[in-house]
Coordinates of C-alpha atoms in Angstrom, one line a residue:
Chain A
M1 CA 0.0 0.0 0.0
S2 CA 1.5 3.3 -1.0
F3 CA 0.8 6.4 0.9
F4 CA 0.2 9.7 -0.8
I5 CA 2.6 12.1 0.7
A6 CA 1.8 15.8 0.4
S7 CA 3.0 18.8 2.3
S8 CA 0.8 20.9 4.4
P9 CA -1.9 22.3 4.4
H10 CA -3.8 19.0 4.7
N11 CA -7.2 20.4 5.3
H12 CA -8.5 21.6 2.0
V13 CA -11.5 23.8 1.5
R14 CA -12.5 23.2 -2.1
R15 CA -13.6 26.6 -3.1
N16 CA -13.2 27.6 -6.7
T17 CA -14.3 30.7 -8.4
Q18 CA -17.5 29.0 -9.6
W19 CA -18.6 28.1 -6.1
V20 CA -17.8 31.6 -4.8
M21 CA -19.7 33.3 -7.5
Q22 CA -22.6 30.9 -7.0
Q23 CA -22.7 31.9 -3.4
V24 CA -22.7 35.6 -4.2
L25 CA -25.5 35.1 -6.7
L26 CA -27.5 33.1 -4.1
A27 CA -26.9 35.9 -1.6
M28 CA -28.3 38.4 -4.0
V29 CA -31.7 36.6 -4.1
P30 CA -33.3 38.4 -1.1
G31 CA -32.3 41.8 -2.5
V32 CA -33.6 41.0 -5.9
L33 CA -36.8 39.7 -4.5
A34 CA -37.3 42.9 -2.5
Q35 CA -36.6 44.9 -5.7
V36 CA -39.1 42.9 -7.7
W37 CA -41.7 43.4 -4.9
I38 CA -41.1 47.1 -4.8
F39 CA -40.3 48.0 -8.4
G40 CA -42.1 45.4 -10.3
W41 CA -41.3 42.8 -13.0
G42 CA -38.9 45.1 -14.8
V43 CA -36.1 44.0 -12.4
L44 CA -36.4 40.4 -13.5
I45 CA -36.6 41.3 -17.1
Q46 CA -33.4 43.4 -16.9
L47 CA -31.7 40.6 -15.0
A48 CA -32.6 37.9 -17.6
F49 CA -31.7 40.0 -20.5
A50 CA -28.4 41.2 -18.9
I51 CA -27.3 37.6 -18.1
V52 CA -28.0 36.4 -21.7
T53 CA -26.2 39.4 -23.1
A54 CA -23.2 38.8 -20.8
I55 CA -22.9 35.1 -21.7
V56 CA -23.1 35.8 -25.5
A57 CA -20.7 38.7 -25.3
E58 CA -18.2 36.7 -23.2
S59 CA -18.3 33.7 -25.5
L60 CA -17.9 35.8 -28.6
F61 CA -15.0 37.7 -27.3
L62 CA -13.3 34.6 -25.9
A63 CA -13.6 33.0 -29.3
F64 CA -12.1 36.1 -30.8
R65 CA -9.2 35.9 -28.4
D66 CA -8.7 32.2 -29.1
K67 CA -9.3 31.2 -25.5
P68 CA -11.3 28.2 -24.3
I69 CA -14.9 29.3 -23.8
K70 CA -16.4 26.7 -21.5
P71 CA -14.2 27.0 -18.4
A72 CA -14.5 30.8 -18.6
L73 CA -18.3 30.6 -18.8
R74 CA -18.6 28.1 -16.0
D75 CA -16.9 30.2 -13.4
N76 CA -20.1 32.4 -13.3
T77 CA -18.2 35.7 -13.2
A78 CA -19.9 37.1 -16.3
I79 CA -23.3 36.2 -14.9
L80 CA -22.5 38.0 -11.6
T81 CA -21.3 41.1 -13.4
A82 CA -24.5 41.2 -15.5
A83 CA -26.6 40.6 -12.4
L84 CA -24.9 43.4 -10.4
L85 CA -25.3 45.8 -13.3
A86 CA -28.9 44.8 -13.9
V87 CA -30.0 45.4 -10.3
S88 CA -28.3 48.8 -10.4
I89 CA -30.2 50.4 -13.2
P90 CA -33.9 51.6 -13.3
P91 CA -36.2 48.6 -13.9
L92 CA -38.0 50.3 -16.8
A93 CA -34.9 51.5 -18.7
P94 CA -35.0 50.4 -22.4
W95 CA -33.3 47.2 -23.4
W96 CA -30.4 49.0 -25.2
V97 CA -29.3 50.6 -22.0
I98 CA -28.5 47.4 -20.2
F99 CA -27.2 45.9 -23.5
I100 CA -24.6 48.7 -24.0
G101 CA -23.7 48.5 -20.3
V102 CA -23.1 44.8 -20.2
I103 CA -21.1 44.8 -23.5
F104 CA -18.9 47.5 -22.1
S105 CA -18.5 45.7 -18.8
I106 CA -17.6 42.4 -20.3
V107 CA -15.7 43.4 -23.4
V108 CA -13.9 46.6 -22.5
V109 CA -13.5 46.5 -18.8
K110 CA -13.0 42.7 -18.3
Q111 CA -11.8 41.0 -21.5
V112 CA -9.6 43.7 -23.0
F113 CA -7.7 43.8 -19.7
G114 CA -7.1 40.0 -19.9
G115 CA -10.3 38.4 -18.6
V116 CA -11.2 36.9 -15.2
G117 CA -8.9 38.2 -12.5
Q118 CA -7.1 40.7 -14.6
N119 CA -9.4 43.7 -14.6
I120 CA -8.3 46.8 -12.7
F121 CA -11.9 48.2 -12.3
N122 CA -15.0 46.5 -11.1
P123 CA -16.7 45.7 -14.4
A124 CA -20.3 46.2 -13.2
M125 CA -19.6 49.6 -11.8
A126 CA -17.6 50.8 -14.8
G127 CA -20.5 49.8 -17.0
Y128 CA -22.9 51.6 -14.6
V129 CA -20.8 54.8 -14.7
L130 CA -20.7 54.6 -18.5
L131 CA -24.5 54.4 -18.6
L132 CA -25.0 57.1 -16.0
V133 CA -22.7 59.5 -17.7
S134 CA -24.1 58.8 -21.2
F135 CA -27.8 58.4 -20.7
P136 CA -28.7 60.6 -17.7
V137 CA -32.4 60.6 -18.6
Q138 CA -32.9 56.8 -18.8
M139 CA -30.7 56.2 -15.8
T140 CA -32.6 58.4 -13.4
Q141 CA -36.1 57.2 -14.3
W142 CA -36.8 55.2 -11.2
M143 CA -40.3 53.9 -10.6
P144 CA -42.1 55.0 -7.5
P145 CA -42.0 52.2 -5.0
A146 CA -45.1 49.9 -5.0
H147 CA -46.5 51.4 -1.8
L148 CA -47.1 54.7 -3.6
A149 CA -48.0 53.4 -7.0
T150 CA -51.7 53.6 -7.9
F151 CA -51.5 50.4 -10.0
N152 CA -49.1 47.7 -10.7
L153 CA -47.7 47.0 -14.1
S154 CA -48.3 43.5 -15.4
F155 CA -45.5 41.3 -16.5
I156 CA -46.5 41.7 -20.2
D157 CA -46.6 45.5 -19.9
S158 CA -43.2 45.6 -18.3
L159 CA -41.8 43.4 -21.1
W160 CA -43.3 45.8 -23.7
L161 CA -41.9 48.8 -21.9
F162 CA -38.5 47.2 -21.8
F163 CA -38.3 46.4 -25.5
T164 CA -40.4 49.2 -27.1
Q165 CA -40.7 51.9 -24.4
Y166 CA -44.5 51.6 -24.6
T167 CA -47.1 49.4 -22.8
T168 CA -49.5 47.3 -24.7
D169 CA -52.0 50.1 -24.5
G170 CA -49.5 52.6 -25.8
F171 CA -48.5 54.5 -22.7
S172 CA -44.9 55.6 -22.5
V173 CA -42.6 55.2 -19.5
M174 CA -43.0 58.8 -18.5
Q175 CA -46.8 58.5 -18.6
V176 CA -46.7 55.3 -16.6
T177 CA -44.6 56.8 -13.8
M178 CA -46.8 59.9 -13.8
V179 CA -50.0 57.9 -13.5
Q180 CA -48.5 55.7 -10.9
L181 CA -47.7 58.7 -8.8
G182 CA -51.3 59.6 -8.8
Q183 CA -52.7 62.9 -7.6
G184 CA -51.1 63.6 -4.3
I185 CA -47.5 63.6 -5.3
D186 CA -45.9 66.0 -7.7
A187 CA -43.7 64.8 -10.5
V188 CA -40.5 65.6 -8.8
S189 CA -40.9 62.9 -6.2
M190 CA -40.4 60.3 -8.9
A191 CA -36.8 60.9 -7.9
T192 CA -35.1 58.5 -5.5
P193 CA -34.9 59.5 -1.9
L194 CA -31.3 60.6 -2.2
D195 CA -32.1 62.6 -5.3
H196 CA -35.1 64.2 -3.6
I197 CA -33.2 65.3 -0.5
R198 CA -30.4 66.6 -2.7
N199 CA -32.8 68.8 -4.7
Q200 CA -34.7 70.1 -1.7
L201 CA -31.5 70.9 0.2
S202 CA -30.1 72.8 -2.8
Q203 CA -33.3 74.8 -3.0
G204 CA -32.8 76.0 0.6
Y205 CA -35.2 73.7 2.4
T206 CA -34.1 72.1 5.6
L207 CA -33.7 68.3 6.0
S208 CA -36.9 67.9 8.0
E209 CA -38.9 69.8 5.4
S210 CA -37.6 67.6 2.6
L211 CA -38.3 64.5 4.7
N212 CA -41.9 65.5 4.7
S213 CA -42.4 64.0 1.3
P214 CA -44.6 60.9 1.1
I215 CA -41.6 59.0 -0.4
F216 CA -40.2 58.8 3.1
G217 CA -41.5 56.6 5.9
G218 CA -40.0 54.3 8.5
L219 CA -36.3 54.8 8.7
A220 CA -35.5 56.2 5.3
G221 CA -37.0 56.2 1.8
L222 CA -40.0 54.0 1.3
G223 CA -39.1 50.9 -0.7
W224 CA -35.4 51.7 -0.7
Q225 CA -34.9 50.8 2.9
E226 CA -36.5 47.4 2.4
V227 CA -34.2 46.8 -0.6
N228 CA -31.2 47.8 1.4
M229 CA -32.2 45.6 4.3
A230 CA -32.6 42.7 2.0
Y231 CA -29.2 43.1 0.6
F232 CA -27.8 43.4 4.1
L233 CA -29.4 40.0 4.8
G234 CA -27.7 38.5 1.8
G235 CA -24.4 40.2 2.7
A236 CA -24.6 38.8 6.3
Y237 CA -25.0 35.3 4.7
L238 CA -21.9 35.9 2.6
V239 CA -19.9 36.9 5.7
A240 CA -21.3 34.0 7.7
R241 CA -20.2 31.5 5.0
R242 CA -16.9 33.3 4.8
V243 CA -17.3 33.9 1.1
I244 CA -16.2 37.5 2.0
T245 CA -14.4 38.7 5.0
W246 CA -15.9 41.2 7.3
H247 CA -13.3 43.8 6.7
I248 CA -14.7 45.6 3.6
P249 CA -18.4 45.9 4.6
V250 CA -17.6 46.8 8.2
A251 CA -15.0 49.4 7.3
L252 CA -17.1 50.9 4.5
L253 CA -20.3 51.1 6.5
G254 CA -18.4 52.2 9.6
T255 CA -16.7 55.1 7.8
L256 CA -20.0 56.1 6.2
L257 CA -21.7 56.0 9.6
V258 CA -19.0 58.1 11.2
A259 CA -19.0 60.6 8.4
S260 CA -22.7 61.0 8.2
G261 CA -22.9 61.1 12.0
L262 CA -20.4 63.9 12.1
G263 CA -22.3 65.6 9.3
T264 CA -25.6 65.7 11.2
T265 CA -23.9 66.7 14.4
F266 CA -22.2 69.7 12.9
A267 CA -24.8 70.7 10.3
I268 CA -28.0 70.0 12.1
D269 CA -31.0 69.7 9.8
Q270 CA -28.8 70.5 6.7
L271 CA -27.3 67.1 5.9
P272 CA -29.1 63.7 5.6
G273 CA -28.5 61.6 8.7
V274 CA -27.0 58.2 9.3
N275 CA -30.3 56.3 8.6
I276 CA -30.7 57.9 5.2
H277 CA -27.1 57.2 4.2
L278 CA -27.1 53.6 5.3
L279 CA -30.5 52.7 3.9
S280 CA -30.6 54.6 0.6
G281 CA -29.3 54.1 -2.8
A282 CA -26.7 51.4 -3.4
T283 CA -25.2 51.4 0.1
M284 CA -25.8 47.8 1.2
L285 CA -25.4 46.4 -2.3
G286 CA -22.1 48.3 -2.6
A287 CA -20.8 47.4 0.8
F288 CA -21.4 43.7 0.5
F289 CA -21.5 42.8 -3.2
I290 CA -19.6 45.4 -5.2
A291 CA -16.7 46.7 -3.1
T292 CA -15.9 43.1 -2.1
D293 CA -15.1 42.0 -5.7
P294 CA -12.0 39.9 -5.0
V295 CA -10.3 41.0 -8.2
S296 CA -10.5 44.8 -8.0
A297 CA -10.4 45.1 -4.2
A298 CA -7.3 45.3 -2.1
T299 CA -5.7 42.0 -1.2
S300 CA -4.5 42.0 2.5
N301 CA -6.9 42.5 5.4
K302 CA -5.2 45.8 6.3
G303 CA -5.4 46.9 2.7
K304 CA -9.1 45.9 2.6
V305 CA -9.8 48.2 5.6
I306 CA -8.0 51.1 4.0
Y307 CA -9.7 50.5 0.6
A308 CA -13.2 50.2 2.1
A309 CA -12.7 53.2 4.3
L310 CA -11.7 55.2 1.3
I311 CA -14.9 54.1 -0.5
G312 CA -17.0 55.1 2.6
V313 CA -15.4 58.6 2.7
L314 CA -15.8 59.1 -1.1
V315 CA -19.4 58.0 -1.0
Y316 CA -20.2 60.5 1.7
V317 CA -18.2 63.3 0.0
I318 CA -19.7 62.7 -3.4
R319 CA -23.3 62.3 -2.1
T320 CA -23.0 65.5 -0.1
W321 CA -20.9 67.8 -2.4
G322 CA -20.8 66.1 -5.7
G323 CA -22.9 66.3 -8.8
Y324 CA -24.7 63.0 -8.5
P325 CA -27.2 61.9 -5.8
D326 CA -25.6 58.5 -5.3
A327 CA -21.9 57.8 -5.4
M328 CA -21.2 54.1 -4.9
A329 CA -20.1 53.5 -8.4
F330 CA -17.8 56.5 -8.6
A331 CA -16.3 55.8 -5.2
V332 CA -15.6 52.1 -6.0
L333 CA -13.9 53.0 -9.3
L334 CA -11.8 55.7 -7.6
A335 CA -10.8 53.3 -4.9
N336 CA -10.0 50.6 -7.5
L337 CA -7.5 53.0 -9.0
C338 CA -5.8 53.3 -5.6
V339 CA -5.7 49.5 -5.0
P340 CA -2.1 49.0 -6.4
T341 CA -0.8 51.7 -4.1
I342 CA -2.8 50.4 -1.1
D343 CA -1.5 46.9 -1.8
Y344 CA 2.0 48.1 -2.0
F345 CA 1.9 49.8 1.4
S346 CA -0.2 47.1 3.2
K347 CA 1.9 44.0 2.4
P348 CA 1.4 41.6 5.3
R349 CA 4.7 40.8 7.2
P350 CA 5.6 37.2 6.9
Y351 CA 6.0 35.4 10.3
G352 CA 9.5 36.0 11.6
N353 CA 10.4 38.8 9.2
V354 CA 11.6 42.0 10.7
K355 CA 10.3 45.3 9.4
A356 CA 12.3 46.6 6.5
K357 CA 13.1 49.8 8.5
E358 CA 14.6 48.0 11.4
S359 CA 16.7 45.6 9.3
A360 CA 18.1 48.5 7.4
E361 CA 19.5 50.1 10.5
Chain B
M1 CA 16.3 59.9 -50.4
S2 CA 16.4 57.1 -47.9
E3 CA 16.6 59.7 -45.1
I4 CA 13.3 61.2 -46.3
K5 CA 11.8 57.7 -46.4
T6 CA 12.9 57.0 -42.8
L7 CA 11.6 60.4 -41.7
S8 CA 8.1 59.8 -43.2
K9 CA 8.0 56.2 -41.8
N10 CA 9.0 57.5 -38.3
G11 CA 6.6 60.4 -38.3
L12 CA 3.6 58.7 -39.7
W13 CA 3.9 55.2 -38.1
E14 CA 6.9 53.9 -36.2
N15 CA 7.5 56.9 -34.0
N16 CA 4.2 58.6 -34.3
P17 CA 4.0 61.4 -31.7
A18 CA 0.5 60.6 -30.6
L19 CA 0.5 56.8 -30.7
V20 CA 4.0 55.8 -29.8
Q21 CA 5.7 58.8 -28.1
L22 CA 2.5 59.8 -26.5
L23 CA 3.5 63.4 -26.7
G24 CA 1.0 66.3 -26.8
L25 CA -1.7 64.3 -25.2
C26 CA -3.4 67.4 -23.6
P27 CA -4.6 68.9 -26.8
L28 CA -5.1 65.5 -28.4
L29 CA -7.5 64.5 -25.7
A30 CA -9.2 67.9 -25.2
V31 CA -10.1 69.0 -28.7
T32 CA -10.9 65.8 -30.5
T33 CA -14.6 66.1 -29.8
T34 CA -15.3 66.7 -33.5
V35 CA -13.4 66.2 -36.8
T36 CA -13.4 69.9 -37.4
N37 CA -11.8 70.8 -34.1
A38 CA -9.3 68.0 -34.6
L39 CA -8.4 69.1 -38.1
G40 CA -8.1 72.7 -37.0
L41 CA -5.7 71.9 -34.2
G42 CA -3.9 69.4 -36.3
L43 CA -3.2 71.9 -39.1
A44 CA -2.1 74.5 -36.6
T45 CA 0.3 72.1 -34.9
L46 CA 1.6 71.0 -38.3
L47 CA 2.3 74.6 -39.4
V48 CA 4.0 75.4 -36.1
L49 CA 6.0 72.3 -36.2
V50 CA 7.3 72.9 -39.8
G51 CA 8.1 76.6 -39.0
S52 CA 9.8 75.9 -35.8
N53 CA 11.8 73.0 -37.2
I54 CA 13.1 75.1 -40.1
T55 CA 14.0 78.1 -37.8
V56 CA 15.7 76.0 -35.1
S57 CA 17.7 74.2 -37.8
L58 CA 18.8 77.5 -39.4
V59 CA 19.9 79.1 -36.1
R60 CA 21.5 75.9 -34.7
E61 CA 25.0 77.0 -35.4
W62 CA 24.7 80.2 -33.4
V63 CA 22.7 79.0 -30.4
P64 CA 24.9 78.1 -27.4
N65 CA 24.1 74.7 -26.0
E66 CA 23.3 76.1 -22.6
I67 CA 20.4 78.3 -23.6
R68 CA 19.0 76.2 -26.4
I69 CA 15.8 75.3 -24.7
P70 CA 14.7 78.9 -24.0
V71 CA 15.6 79.8 -27.6
F72 CA 13.5 76.9 -28.9
V73 CA 10.6 78.0 -26.8
I74 CA 10.8 81.5 -28.0
V75 CA 10.9 80.3 -31.6
I76 CA 7.9 78.0 -31.1
A77 CA 6.0 80.7 -29.2
T78 CA 6.5 83.1 -32.1
F79 CA 5.0 80.7 -34.6
V80 CA 2.1 79.9 -32.3
T81 CA 1.4 83.6 -31.9
M82 CA 1.4 84.0 -35.6
I83 CA -1.0 81.0 -36.1
E84 CA -3.2 82.3 -33.3
L85 CA -3.5 85.7 -34.9
L86 CA -4.2 84.2 -38.3
M87 CA -6.9 82.0 -36.9
N88 CA -8.4 84.9 -35.0
A89 CA -8.5 86.8 -38.3
F90 CA -9.7 84.1 -40.8
A91 CA -11.4 81.4 -38.8
Y92 CA -12.8 83.2 -35.8
S93 CA -15.5 80.7 -34.7
L94 CA -12.9 77.9 -34.8
Y95 CA -10.6 80.1 -32.9
L96 CA -13.3 80.4 -30.2
S97 CA -14.1 76.7 -30.2
L98 CA -10.4 75.7 -29.8
G99 CA -10.0 78.4 -27.2
I100 CA -7.0 78.0 -24.8
F101 CA -5.6 75.0 -26.8
I102 CA -4.1 77.2 -29.5
P103 CA -1.8 79.1 -27.2
L104 CA -1.1 75.8 -25.5
I105 CA 0.5 74.5 -28.6
V106 CA 3.6 76.2 -27.2
T107 CA 3.8 73.6 -24.5
N108 CA 3.1 70.7 -26.8
C109 CA 6.1 68.4 -26.1
A110 CA 5.9 66.9 -29.6
I111 CA 7.1 70.2 -31.0
I112 CA 9.9 71.0 -28.6
G113 CA 10.8 67.3 -28.7
R114 CA 11.4 67.5 -32.5
A115 CA 13.3 70.7 -32.2
E116 CA 15.6 69.2 -29.6
A117 CA 15.9 65.7 -31.1
Y118 CA 16.1 66.4 -34.8
A119 CA 16.0 70.0 -36.0
S120 CA 18.9 71.2 -33.8
K121 CA 21.2 68.5 -35.4
N122 CA 20.2 68.4 -39.1
P123 CA 20.1 70.7 -42.1
W124 CA 17.0 72.8 -42.6
H125 CA 15.4 71.0 -45.5
L126 CA 15.4 67.6 -43.6
A127 CA 14.2 69.4 -40.5
A128 CA 11.3 70.8 -42.5
Y129 CA 10.4 67.4 -43.8
D130 CA 10.6 65.9 -40.4
G131 CA 8.3 68.6 -39.1
L132 CA 5.9 67.8 -41.9
A133 CA 5.9 64.0 -41.3
M134 CA 5.5 64.4 -37.5
G135 CA 2.8 67.0 -37.9
L136 CA 0.9 64.8 -40.4
G137 CA 1.3 61.8 -38.0
F138 CA 0.0 63.8 -35.1
G139 CA -2.8 65.5 -37.1
G140 CA -3.8 62.2 -38.6
V141 CA -4.4 60.6 -35.2
L142 CA -6.2 63.7 -34.1
V143 CA -8.6 63.6 -37.0
L144 CA -9.1 59.8 -36.6
L145 CA -9.8 60.1 -32.9
G146 CA -12.1 63.1 -33.6
A147 CA -14.0 61.1 -36.3
V148 CA -14.5 58.1 -34.0
R149 CA -15.7 60.3 -31.1
E150 CA -17.9 62.4 -33.3
I151 CA -19.6 59.4 -34.9
I152 CA -20.2 57.6 -31.6
G153 CA -21.1 60.6 -29.5
Q154 CA -23.0 62.6 -32.0
G155 CA -23.7 60.5 -35.1
T156 CA -22.2 63.0 -37.5
L157 CA -19.0 63.7 -39.4
F158 CA -17.5 67.1 -40.3
D159 CA -20.1 68.9 -38.1
G160 CA -19.2 72.6 -38.2
A161 CA -16.7 72.2 -41.0
E162 CA -17.7 75.7 -42.2
L163 CA -16.0 77.2 -39.2
L164 CA -12.7 76.0 -40.6
L165 CA -13.1 75.9 -44.3
G166 CA -15.6 78.6 -45.2
E167 CA -19.3 78.6 -46.1
W168 CA -19.1 75.9 -48.8
A169 CA -17.9 73.3 -46.3
A170 CA -21.3 73.3 -44.6
A171 CA -22.3 70.8 -47.2
L172 CA -19.6 68.4 -45.9
R173 CA -21.6 67.6 -42.8
I174 CA -22.6 63.9 -43.0
E175 CA -25.3 62.4 -40.8
V176 CA -23.8 59.0 -40.3
I177 CA -26.2 57.5 -37.8
Q178 CA -29.3 59.1 -36.3
F179 CA -29.2 58.5 -32.5
D180 CA -32.1 59.3 -30.3
Y181 CA -29.7 59.1 -27.4
P182 CA -26.1 59.3 -28.4
L183 CA -23.4 57.8 -26.2
L184 CA -22.4 61.0 -24.5
L185 CA -19.4 59.4 -22.9
A186 CA -17.5 59.4 -26.3
I187 CA -17.7 63.3 -26.3
L188 CA -16.7 63.6 -22.7
P189 CA -13.0 63.3 -21.5
P190 CA -13.2 59.6 -20.6
G191 CA -14.2 58.9 -24.2
A192 CA -11.0 60.5 -25.4
F193 CA -8.8 58.3 -23.2
I194 CA -10.7 55.1 -24.0
G195 CA -10.6 56.0 -27.7
L196 CA -6.9 56.7 -27.7
G197 CA -6.3 53.5 -25.8
F198 CA -8.1 51.6 -28.6
L199 CA -6.2 53.4 -31.3
I200 CA -2.9 52.5 -29.7
A201 CA -4.1 48.9 -29.2
I202 CA -5.0 48.7 -32.9
K203 CA -1.7 50.1 -33.9
N204 CA 0.2 47.6 -31.8
G205 CA -2.0 44.8 -33.1
I206 CA -1.2 45.7 -36.7
D207 CA 2.5 45.9 -35.9
R208 CA 2.4 42.4 -34.3
L209 CA 0.5 40.9 -37.3
H210 CA 3.1 42.5 -39.6
A211 CA 6.0 41.1 -37.5
A212 CA 4.4 37.6 -37.4
K213 CA 4.0 37.7 -41.2
Q214 CA 7.6 38.7 -41.7
E215 CA 8.9 36.0 -39.4
K216 CA 6.9 33.4 -41.2
Q217 CA 8.4 34.5 -44.5
A218 CA 11.9 34.4 -43.1
V219 CA 11.4 30.8 -41.8
T220 CA 10.1 29.5 -45.1
K221 CA 13.1 30.9 -46.9
A222 CA 15.5 29.3 -44.3
T223 CA 13.9 25.8 -44.7
R224 CA 14.2 26.0 -48.5
A225 CA 17.9 26.6 -48.1
R226 CA 18.3 23.6 -45.8
V227 CA 16.6 21.0 -47.9
T228 CA 18.6 21.5 -51.1
G229 CA 20.8 18.5 -50.3
Q230 CA 17.9 16.1 -49.9
T231 CA 16.1 16.7 -53.2

């Protein structure tokens, strides 16, 4: 009988990219369900269309690069990129918006830089920024949450809106959102909570005045708080299964919490509070699903904390003083740029090694 | 003759100021939103480059080595001022739309680079030709990038050509694609960086294909030489 001799470690955890990506996709389920519940069928249509586009684009470009297609498709990274992009854009945006976004993410941001594991930037967020900068109208047409809508769009109508921009009865997206808002709410409140606060504050209203709008209720914006809590649940699952470490979400949310806490303390009633910042926009999705992308994030634990804290600060700064209501995508891309420097200065010290400074003396 | 051939090859392809040396990126990225702007700045740069190269080459015997850079800068600035005044007089709208980037030609490293690297060491006619080749190479990339960005970001070509070429040129405007919602990113600064990146990638790709082809030819020749004894 021959013994198989191998060096340590002997206890293997068989985790490949495919499994990790599956877990992340699984963890997105509560958030996606919450989004479907609040924003209607459009979310699912976007998701399906984005995934199909991503798979086709990835296979075509891999074939063009003479690379094996099957292993690259089976690692699920393209699907995850498509899913993250699809949940970030307004559910009723026309099909070509998500199409252009996914193609850009997969081909330009991922494959041109060398494919899986080589991209400098987070593909989904780079695609999102491309769309946000290029198509501001389509990218800000968020539906009012279901609580406020006067009727719910059927699946068929959502599908028609997605592909033709008109419902089966011939109503445009604009008309649908207007009708859904009903009588009591003026057209401006179609904006997301962050957008609304931003507008009101810039017009000289105080925070409590702008929170008076019917789109707020509970802790933060109606609908958005539920979506964020659902993504938090999914994120907690990822941390519990150790798919991601706690460093990035904790540092990101912690910095955002401290920054917004300081903001409300020093500018009472002029800046949105902790609850709004943590439960609006893409905060939870970004903290648990986007910033934790193993490729474009920092590597060591110390580096991760610095990287995530940088994102947290940038999110707060851009949301408060920047030109856009939400900032997760810009913050993640900017932090991605800093990752090589962060990695360089946060190299873990191997056991037994003396610090370079001390040994030099 | 062969010197002229090398000069044109260098300026237009092998040592292209925009694609290989990556000089003068600031105007390259800033004004290539339309073909007209790109062509205007390309022509201005070309004229300055030829003029400064000739002058630098003519005075190279009398300029002490220690103060050559200030002298070159003054020569270049003189030509830029002349071009700026000419544009102000004859293409006023283009002058407005190029704005600060005309005076900024002075700081275009491609021009002072050619003055230092070539014109200050060679006779005036070769320096003039070098300026022409480099200017054409730079302007060509400018126009190409402008065309790509204008088509993607606006769906047109030669929009506003009358600003540069006079009234008749208004007919040059081509509506390539009609977009309801053009890809604004292409017109914005990131589009310039991404577009330039793709142009450089395409240039490198062509070079690599070319090299692979030449290698193949060389190998077939070599095998023929070896098998003579067997057949």
